[in-house]
């Protein structure tokens, strides 16, 4: 982009205006906004184009693109980590529910754009999506500003900040209540070391749950690991202490195998000397030995609610907040405290 002062165009800016400001050809701009820049436009040049578009307030003419391409009605589902199997189940539900209304669904890994949401949002807008379903993103407010479509927020900090609300505080309190009812007084937590607000809420709810039962909080019993962690060393270190925890709440079913491994390596037994509770009720939960006690967050009803709210917004109708009804599923990974 030239360092010289550029005269901004009057009226609605066009792709030609973006090309002029970015110092590239109009065809290069088209490649970027058509999602065909990979391997054909350098990242530096792409960023110049996106910056120029942002400066000009440029938005691709979505309706014109639809007429030209005969586009199918499209709905985007943005999740923070596509490798998490829970989101595969969410996607299946949304695909099925959206399809009954003539919409195709595209999965977007928003975690890759954590520090650069403008690039994602401009790209989504360029593809003429009719709506977006975002899983708790810190920049969702920006999406609501920039997208001329219907945005549905799943999860969120509170019912006021979400269209489909997952009550994380209620979920964690139910986990702690269950373990406390079994006589456990030393309850640890294993969570993901991620910036997502969901995990901060769960950490706070864990502490409040302990306090409600008159149980002490020990910082050394709250363990956070990177997503995809395969080492159970940190959990083993806690279980090797003389006053070891007798129970664990896991922020996700995916964390339970790490606890299971640590328990076994320390010569203990899941469900007997150590109880474990997860969140999600993914297929893995019932395949573990012993099967995992977990709080189910039903993906079918979640998907139905998200699509229904999108359709209401699309039709200009006032949406209502839908709170997901979770359920504690008791299996053999929890039992009375014997320590």
CSV table of C-alpha atoms in Angstrom, one decimal:
chain,number,residue,atom,x,y,z
A,1,UNK,CA,0.0,0.0,0.0
A,2,UNK,CA,1.4,3.4,-0.9
A,3,UNK,CA,2.6,5.7,1.9
A,4,UNK,CA,1.1,8.7,0.0
A,5,UNK,CA,-2.2,10.2,1.1
A,6,UNK,CA,-4.9,8.3,-0.8
A,7,UNK,CA,-8.2,10.0,-1.7
A,8,UNK,CA,-11.0,7.8,-0.5
A,9,UNK,CA,-13.8,7.2,-3.0
A,10,UNK,CA,-17.2,8.8,-2.6
A,11,UNK,CA,-20.2,6.5,-2.3
A,12,UNK,CA,-20.0,2.7,-1.9
A,13,UNK,CA,-16.4,1.5,-2.4
A,14,UNK,CA,-15.8,-1.2,-5.0
A,15,UNK,CA,-13.2,-3.9,-5.4
A,16,UNK,CA,-11.5,-1.6,-7.9
A,17,UNK,CA,-11.1,1.0,-5.1
A,18,UNK,CA,-9.6,-1.7,-2.8
A,19,UNK,CA,-7.2,-2.7,-5.6
A,20,UNK,CA,-6.1,0.9,-6.1
A,21,UNK,CA,-5.5,1.5,-2.4
A,22,UNK,CA,-3.7,-1.8,-1.9
A,23,UNK,CA,-1.6,-1.3,-5.0
A,24,UNK,CA,-2.7,-4.6,-6.6
A,25,UNK,CA,-4.8,-5.8,-9.5
A,26,UNK,CA,-8.6,-6.1,-9.2
A,27,UNK,CA,-8.3,-9.8,-10.0
A,28,UNK,CA,-6.0,-10.3,-6.9
A,29,UNK,CA,-8.6,-8.6,-4.8
A,30,UNK,CA,-11.2,-11.0,-6.2
A,31,UNK,CA,-9.1,-14.0,-5.3
A,32,UNK,CA,-8.8,-12.9,-1.7
A,33,UNK,CA,-12.5,-12.3,-1.2
A,34,UNK,CA,-13.5,-15.5,-3.1
A,35,UNK,CA,-11.4,-17.6,-0.7
A,36,UNK,CA,-9.0,-18.6,-3.5
A,37,UNK,CA,-5.9,-16.8,-2.4
A,38,UNK,CA,-4.1,-19.8,-0.9
A,39,UNK,CA,-0.9,-20.4,-2.9
A,40,UNK,CA,-1.7,-17.6,-5.3
A,41,UNK,CA,-1.5,-14.5,-3.1
A,42,UNK,CA,1.2,-14.0,-0.5
A,43,UNK,CA,0.1,-13.5,3.1
A,44,UNK,CA,1.6,-10.0,3.1
A,45,UNK,CA,-0.3,-9.0,0.0
A,46,UNK,CA,-3.5,-10.5,1.3
A,47,UNK,CA,-3.2,-8.5,4.5
A,48,UNK,CA,-2.7,-5.4,2.5
A,49,UNK,CA,-5.9,-6.0,0.7
A,50,UNK,CA,-7.9,-6.7,3.8
A,51,UNK,CA,-6.4,-3.6,5.4
A,52,UNK,CA,-7.5,-1.6,2.4
A,53,UNK,CA,-10.9,-3.1,2.5
A,54,UNK,CA,-11.3,-2.2,6.2
A,55,UNK,CA,-10.0,1.4,5.6
A,56,UNK,CA,-12.6,1.9,2.8
A,57,UNK,CA,-15.4,0.1,4.6
A,58,UNK,CA,-15.6,-2.2,1.6
A,59,UNK,CA,-18.1,-5.1,1.6
A,60,UNK,CA,-18.5,-7.5,-1.3
A,61,UNK,CA,-21.9,-7.3,-2.9
A,62,UNK,CA,-23.3,-10.5,-1.5
A,63,UNK,CA,-26.6,-10.4,-3.4
A,64,UNK,CA,-24.7,-9.9,-6.7
A,65,UNK,CA,-22.5,-12.9,-5.9
A,66,UNK,CA,-25.6,-14.9,-5.2
A,67,UNK,CA,-27.1,-14.1,-8.6
A,68,UNK,CA,-23.9,-14.7,-10.4
A,69,UNK,CA,-23.1,-18.0,-8.7
A,70,UNK,CA,-26.6,-19.3,-8.1
A,71,UNK,CA,-25.5,-19.7,-4.5
A,72,UNK,CA,-27.1,-22.2,-2.2
A,73,UNK,CA,-28.3,-20.7,1.1
A,74,UNK,CA,-25.3,-21.0,3.5
A,75,UNK,CA,-24.9,-21.1,7.2
A,76,UNK,CA,-21.5,-20.9,8.9
A,77,UNK,CA,-20.7,-22.7,12.2
A,78,UNK,CA,-17.6,-21.3,13.9
A,79,UNK,CA,-16.1,-23.4,16.7
A,80,UNK,CA,-12.8,-22.7,18.6
A,81,UNK,CA,-11.3,-26.1,17.9
A,82,UNK,CA,-12.5,-28.5,15.1
A,83,UNK,CA,-10.3,-31.3,16.5
A,84,UNK,CA,-12.6,-31.6,19.6
A,85,UNK,CA,-15.0,-34.5,18.9
A,86,UNK,CA,-17.8,-32.7,20.8
A,87,UNK,CA,-18.0,-30.2,18.0
A,88,UNK,CA,-18.4,-32.9,15.4
A,89,UNK,CA,-21.6,-33.9,17.1
A,90,UNK,CA,-22.7,-30.3,17.2
A,91,UNK,CA,-22.0,-29.9,13.5
A,92,UNK,CA,-24.0,-33.1,12.7
A,93,UNK,CA,-27.0,-31.7,14.6
A,94,UNK,CA,-26.8,-28.2,12.9
A,95,UNK,CA,-26.3,-29.7,9.5
A,96,UNK,CA,-29.4,-31.8,9.9
A,97,UNK,CA,-31.6,-29.1,11.3
A,98,UNK,CA,-30.4,-26.4,8.8
A,99,UNK,CA,-30.9,-28.8,5.8
A,100,UNK,CA,-34.6,-29.2,6.6
A,101,UNK,CA,-34.9,-25.4,5.9
A,102,UNK,CA,-32.8,-25.5,2.8
A,103,UNK,CA,-29.5,-24.3,4.3
A,104,UNK,CA,-26.1,-25.9,3.8
A,105,UNK,CA,-23.6,-25.6,6.7
A,106,UNK,CA,-19.9,-24.9,6.6
A,107,UNK,CA,-17.6,-25.5,9.5
A,108,UNK,CA,-15.1,-22.7,10.4
A,109,UNK,CA,-12.2,-23.2,12.9
A,110,UNK,CA,-12.3,-19.8,14.6
A,111,UNK,CA,-9.4,-20.7,16.9
A,112,UNK,CA,-7.0,-20.0,14.0
A,113,UNK,CA,-8.2,-16.4,13.9
A,114,UNK,CA,-8.1,-15.5,17.6
A,115,UNK,CA,-5.8,-12.5,17.1
A,116,UNK,CA,-7.1,-11.5,13.7
A,117,UNK,CA,-10.9,-11.7,13.6
A,118,UNK,CA,-11.2,-9.0,10.8
A,119,UNK,CA,-9.7,-11.4,8.3
A,120,UNK,CA,-12.2,-14.1,9.1
A,121,UNK,CA,-15.2,-11.9,9.2
A,122,UNK,CA,-14.4,-10.2,5.9
A,123,UNK,CA,-13.8,-13.6,4.3
A,124,UNK,CA,-17.1,-14.9,5.6
A,125,UNK,CA,-18.9,-11.8,4.4
A,126,UNK,CA,-17.4,-12.3,0.9
A,127,UNK,CA,-18.8,-15.7,0.6
A,128,UNK,CA,-22.4,-14.5,1.0
A,129,UNK,CA,-23.3,-16.5,4.1
A,130,UNK,CA,-26.8,-16.0,5.3
A,131,UNK,CA,-26.0,-16.5,8.9
A,132,UNK,CA,-23.3,-17.4,11.4
A,133,UNK,CA,-23.4,-19.5,14.5
A,134,UNK,CA,-20.4,-18.6,16.7
A,135,UNK,CA,-19.2,-20.6,19.7
A,136,UNK,CA,-18.3,-18.2,22.5
A,137,UNK,CA,-15.7,-15.9,20.8
A,138,UNK,CA,-14.3,-12.8,22.6
A,139,UNK,CA,-14.8,-10.9,19.3
A,140,UNK,CA,-18.4,-11.9,18.6
A,141,UNK,CA,-19.5,-8.3,19.2
A,142,UNK,CA,-17.3,-7.3,16.3
A,143,UNK,CA,-19.1,-10.0,14.2
A,144,UNK,CA,-22.4,-8.4,15.0
A,145,UNK,CA,-21.1,-5.1,13.8
A,146,UNK,CA,-19.4,-6.2,10.6
A,147,UNK,CA,-21.7,-8.9,9.3
A,148,UNK,CA,-24.9,-8.0,7.4
A,149,UNK,CA,-26.3,-11.4,8.3
A,150,UNK,CA,-27.8,-13.1,11.3
A,151,UNK,CA,-25.3,-14.0,14.1
A,152,UNK,CA,-26.2,-16.6,16.7
A,153,UNK,CA,-24.0,-16.8,19.8
A,154,UNK,CA,-23.6,-20.2,21.6
A,155,UNK,CA,-22.3,-20.4,25.2
A,156,UNK,CA,-21.3,-16.9,26.2
A,157,UNK,CA,-20.6,-15.4,29.6
A,158,UNK,CA,-24.3,-15.3,30.7
A,159,UNK,CA,-27.8,-15.5,29.2
A,160,UNK,CA,-27.5,-11.8,28.4
A,161,UNK,CA,-24.5,-12.5,26.1
A,162,UNK,CA,-25.7,-15.6,24.3
A,163,UNK,CA,-28.6,-16.8,22.2
A,164,UNK,CA,-28.0,-20.5,23.2
A,165,UNK,CA,-26.7,-20.5,26.7
A,166,UNK,CA,-24.7,-23.3,28.3
A,167,UNK,CA,-24.9,-22.9,32.1
A,168,UNK,CA,-21.3,-23.8,32.9
A,169,UNK,CA,-21.7,-22.6,36.5
A,170,UNK,CA,-24.6,-25.0,37.0
A,171,UNK,CA,-22.7,-27.8,35.4
A,172,UNK,CA,-19.6,-27.5,37.6
A,173,UNK,CA,-21.7,-27.0,40.8
A,174,UNK,CA,-23.6,-30.2,40.0
A,175,UNK,CA,-20.3,-32.1,39.6
A,176,UNK,CA,-19.0,-30.8,42.9
A,177,UNK,CA,-22.3,-31.5,44.6
A,178,UNK,CA,-22.3,-35.1,43.4
A,179,UNK,CA,-18.8,-35.7,44.7
A,180,UNK,CA,-19.4,-34.0,48.0
A,181,UNK,CA,-22.5,-36.1,48.5
A,182,UNK,CA,-20.3,-39.2,48.2
A,183,UNK,CA,-18.1,-37.9,51.1
A,184,UNK,CA,-15.3,-36.5,49.0
A,185,UNK,CA,-13.6,-33.5,50.8
A,186,UNK,CA,-10.4,-33.2,48.7
A,187,UNK,CA,-11.7,-32.4,45.2
A,188,UNK,CA,-9.3,-31.4,42.4
A,189,UNK,CA,-9.9,-29.8,39.0
A,190,UNK,CA,-8.3,-30.5,35.6
A,191,UNK,CA,-9.0,-27.9,32.9
A,192,UNK,CA,-7.6,-26.7,29.6
A,193,UNK,CA,-5.1,-23.8,29.6
A,194,UNK,CA,-7.1,-21.8,27.1
A,195,UNK,CA,-8.2,-18.1,27.0
A,196,UNK,CA,-11.8,-19.1,26.3
A,197,UNK,CA,-14.1,-17.5,28.9
A,198,UNK,CA,-15.9,-20.9,29.4
A,199,UNK,CA,-13.0,-22.3,31.3
A,200,UNK,CA,-12.6,-19.2,33.5
A,201,UNK,CA,-16.3,-19.6,34.4
A,202,UNK,CA,-15.8,-23.3,35.2
A,203,UNK,CA,-12.7,-22.5,37.4
A,204,UNK,CA,-14.7,-19.9,39.4
A,205,UNK,CA,-17.7,-22.3,39.7
A,206,UNK,CA,-15.4,-25.0,41.0
A,207,UNK,CA,-14.1,-22.7,43.8
A,208,UNK,CA,-17.6,-21.5,44.7
A,209,UNK,CA,-18.8,-25.1,44.7
A,210,UNK,CA,-16.1,-26.1,47.2
A,211,UNK,CA,-16.9,-23.1,49.4
A,212,UNK,CA,-20.6,-24.0,49.4
A,213,UNK,CA,-19.8,-27.3,51.0
A,214,UNK,CA,-17.3,-25.9,53.4
A,215,UNK,CA,-14.4,-27.5,51.6
A,216,UNK,CA,-11.0,-25.9,51.3
A,217,UNK,CA,-9.5,-24.7,48.0
A,218,UNK,CA,-5.9,-25.7,47.2
A,219,UNK,CA,-4.3,-24.0,44.2
A,220,UNK,CA,-2.0,-27.0,43.7
A,221,UNK,CA,-5.1,-29.2,43.1
A,222,UNK,CA,-6.3,-27.0,40.2
A,223,UNK,CA,-4.3,-28.2,37.2
A,224,UNK,CA,-4.6,-26.7,33.7
A,225,UNK,CA,-3.0,-28.3,30.6
A,226,UNK,CA,-2.7,-27.4,26.9
A,227,UNK,CA,-5.4,-28.8,24.6
A,228,UNK,CA,-4.0,-32.1,23.2
A,229,UNK,CA,-1.7,-32.7,26.2
A,230,UNK,CA,-0.7,-36.4,26.4
A,231,UNK,CA,1.4,-36.2,29.6
A,232,UNK,CA,-0.2,-37.0,32.9
A,233,UNK,CA,2.9,-36.0,35.0
A,234,UNK,CA,1.2,-33.0,36.6
A,235,UNK,CA,-1.7,-35.1,37.8
A,236,UNK,CA,0.6,-37.9,39.0
A,237,UNK,CA,2.5,-35.3,41.1
A,238,UNK,CA,-0.7,-34.3,42.8
A,239,UNK,CA,-1.8,-37.9,43.4
A,240,UNK,CA,1.7,-38.7,44.9
A,241,UNK,CA,1.2,-36.2,47.8
A,242,UNK,CA,0.3,-37.6,51.2
A,243,UNK,CA,-3.0,-35.5,51.3
A,244,UNK,CA,-3.9,-36.4,47.7
A,245,UNK,CA,-7.3,-35.5,46.2
A,246,UNK,CA,-9.8,-38.3,46.3
A,247,UNK,CA,-11.8,-36.9,43.3
A,248,UNK,CA,-11.4,-34.9,40.1
A,249,UNK,CA,-13.7,-32.7,38.1
A,250,UNK,CA,-12.6,-32.5,34.5
A,251,UNK,CA,-13.6,-29.5,32.3
A,252,UNK,CA,-14.0,-31.8,29.4
A,253,UNK,CA,-14.4,-35.6,28.8
A,254,UNK,CA,-11.2,-35.4,26.8
A,255,UNK,CA,-9.2,-34.7,30.0
A,256,UNK,CA,-10.5,-37.8,31.8
A,257,UNK,CA,-8.0,-40.2,30.2
A,258,UNK,CA,-5.1,-38.2,31.6
A,259,UNK,CA,-6.6,-38.6,35.1
A,260,UNK,CA,-7.3,-42.3,34.5
A,261,UNK,CA,-3.6,-42.8,33.4
A,262,UNK,CA,-2.3,-40.9,36.4
A,263,UNK,CA,-4.5,-42.8,38.8
A,264,UNK,CA,-3.3,-46.2,37.4
A,265,UNK,CA,0.4,-45.2,37.4
A,266,UNK,CA,0.0,-44.2,41.1
A,267,UNK,CA,-1.3,-47.6,42.0
A,268,UNK,CA,-4.9,-46.3,42.6
A,269,UNK,CA,-8.2,-47.3,41.1
A,270,UNK,CA,-10.7,-45.1,39.3
A,271,UNK,CA,-14.2,-45.3,40.8
A,272,UNK,CA,-12.8,-46.7,44.1
A,273,UNK,CA,-9.9,-44.8,45.5
A,274,UNK,CA,-10.3,-41.9,43.1
A,275,UNK,CA,-13.5,-40.6,41.6
A,276,UNK,CA,-13.6,-38.8,38.2
A,277,UNK,CA,-16.4,-36.6,36.6
A,278,UNK,CA,-16.3,-35.1,33.1
A,279,UNK,CA,-18.3,-32.8,30.9
A,280,UNK,CA,-19.7,-33.4,27.4
A,281,UNK,CA,-20.8,-37.1,27.3
A,282,UNK,CA,-18.9,-37.7,24.0
A,283,UNK,CA,-18.6,-41.3,22.8
A,284,UNK,CA,-15.3,-41.7,24.6
A,285,UNK,CA,-17.0,-41.3,28.0
A,286,UNK,CA,-18.8,-44.7,27.7
A,287,UNK,CA,-15.8,-46.4,26.2
A,288,UNK,CA,-13.4,-45.7,29.1
A,289,UNK,CA,-13.0,-48.4,31.7
A,290,UNK,CA,-14.7,-47.8,34.0
A,291,UNK,CA,-17.2,-45.7,32.0
A,292,UNK,CA,-17.1,-42.0,32.9
A,293,UNK,CA,-19.6,-40.2,35.0
A,294,UNK,CA,-20.2,-37.0,33.1
A,295,UNK,CA,-22.6,-34.0,32.6
A,296,UNK,CA,-24.2,-34.4,29.1
A,297,UNK,CA,-24.6,-31.2,27.0
A,298,UNK,CA,-27.1,-32.5,24.4
A,299,UNK,CA,-25.9,-31.6,20.9
A,300,UNK,CA,-29.2,-32.5,19.2
A,301,UNK,CA,-31.3,-30.0,21.2
A,302,UNK,CA,-28.5,-27.4,21.1
A,303,UNK,CA,-28.3,-27.6,17.3
A,304,UNK,CA,-32.1,-27.3,17.0
A,305,UNK,CA,-32.1,-24.2,19.2
A,306,UNK,CA,-29.3,-22.5,17.3
A,307,UNK,CA,-30.9,-23.0,13.9
A,308,UNK,CA,-34.4,-22.0,15.2
A,309,UNK,CA,-32.9,-18.8,16.6
A,310,UNK,CA,-31.1,-18.1,13.4
A,311,UNK,CA,-34.3,-18.5,11.4
A,312,UNK,CA,-36.1,-16.1,13.7
A,313,UNK,CA,-33.4,-13.5,13.4
A,314,UNK,CA,-33.4,-14.0,9.6
A,315,UNK,CA,-37.1,-13.4,9.5
A,316,UNK,CA,-36.8,-10.2,11.7
A,317,UNK,CA,-38.6,-11.8,14.6
A,318,UNK,CA,-37.4,-11.2,18.2
A,319,UNK,CA,-35.3,-14.1,19.3
A,320,UNK,CA,-35.5,-15.6,22.8
A,321,UNK,CA,-32.5,-17.0,24.8
A,322,UNK,CA,-32.5,-20.8,24.9
A,323,UNK,CA,-30.7,-22.4,27.9
A,324,UNK,CA,-29.4,-25.9,27.2
A,325,UNK,CA,-30.7,-28.5,29.6
A,326,UNK,CA,-27.8,-30.5,30.9
A,327,UNK,CA,-27.9,-33.8,32.7
A,328,UNK,CA,-25.6,-35.6,35.1
A,329,UNK,CA,-25.1,-39.2,33.9
A,330,UNK,CA,-23.9,-41.5,36.6
A,331,UNK,CA,-21.5,-44.3,35.7
A,332,UNK,CA,-18.8,-46.3,37.5
A,333,UNK,CA,-16.0,-43.7,37.6
A,334,UNK,CA,-17.5,-42.2,40.8
A,335,UNK,CA,-18.1,-43.8,44.2
A,336,UNK,CA,-18.0,-43.2,47.9
A,337,UNK,CA,-14.8,-41.7,49.4
A,338,UNK,CA,-12.7,-44.4,51.0
A,339,UNK,CA,-9.7,-42.4,51.9
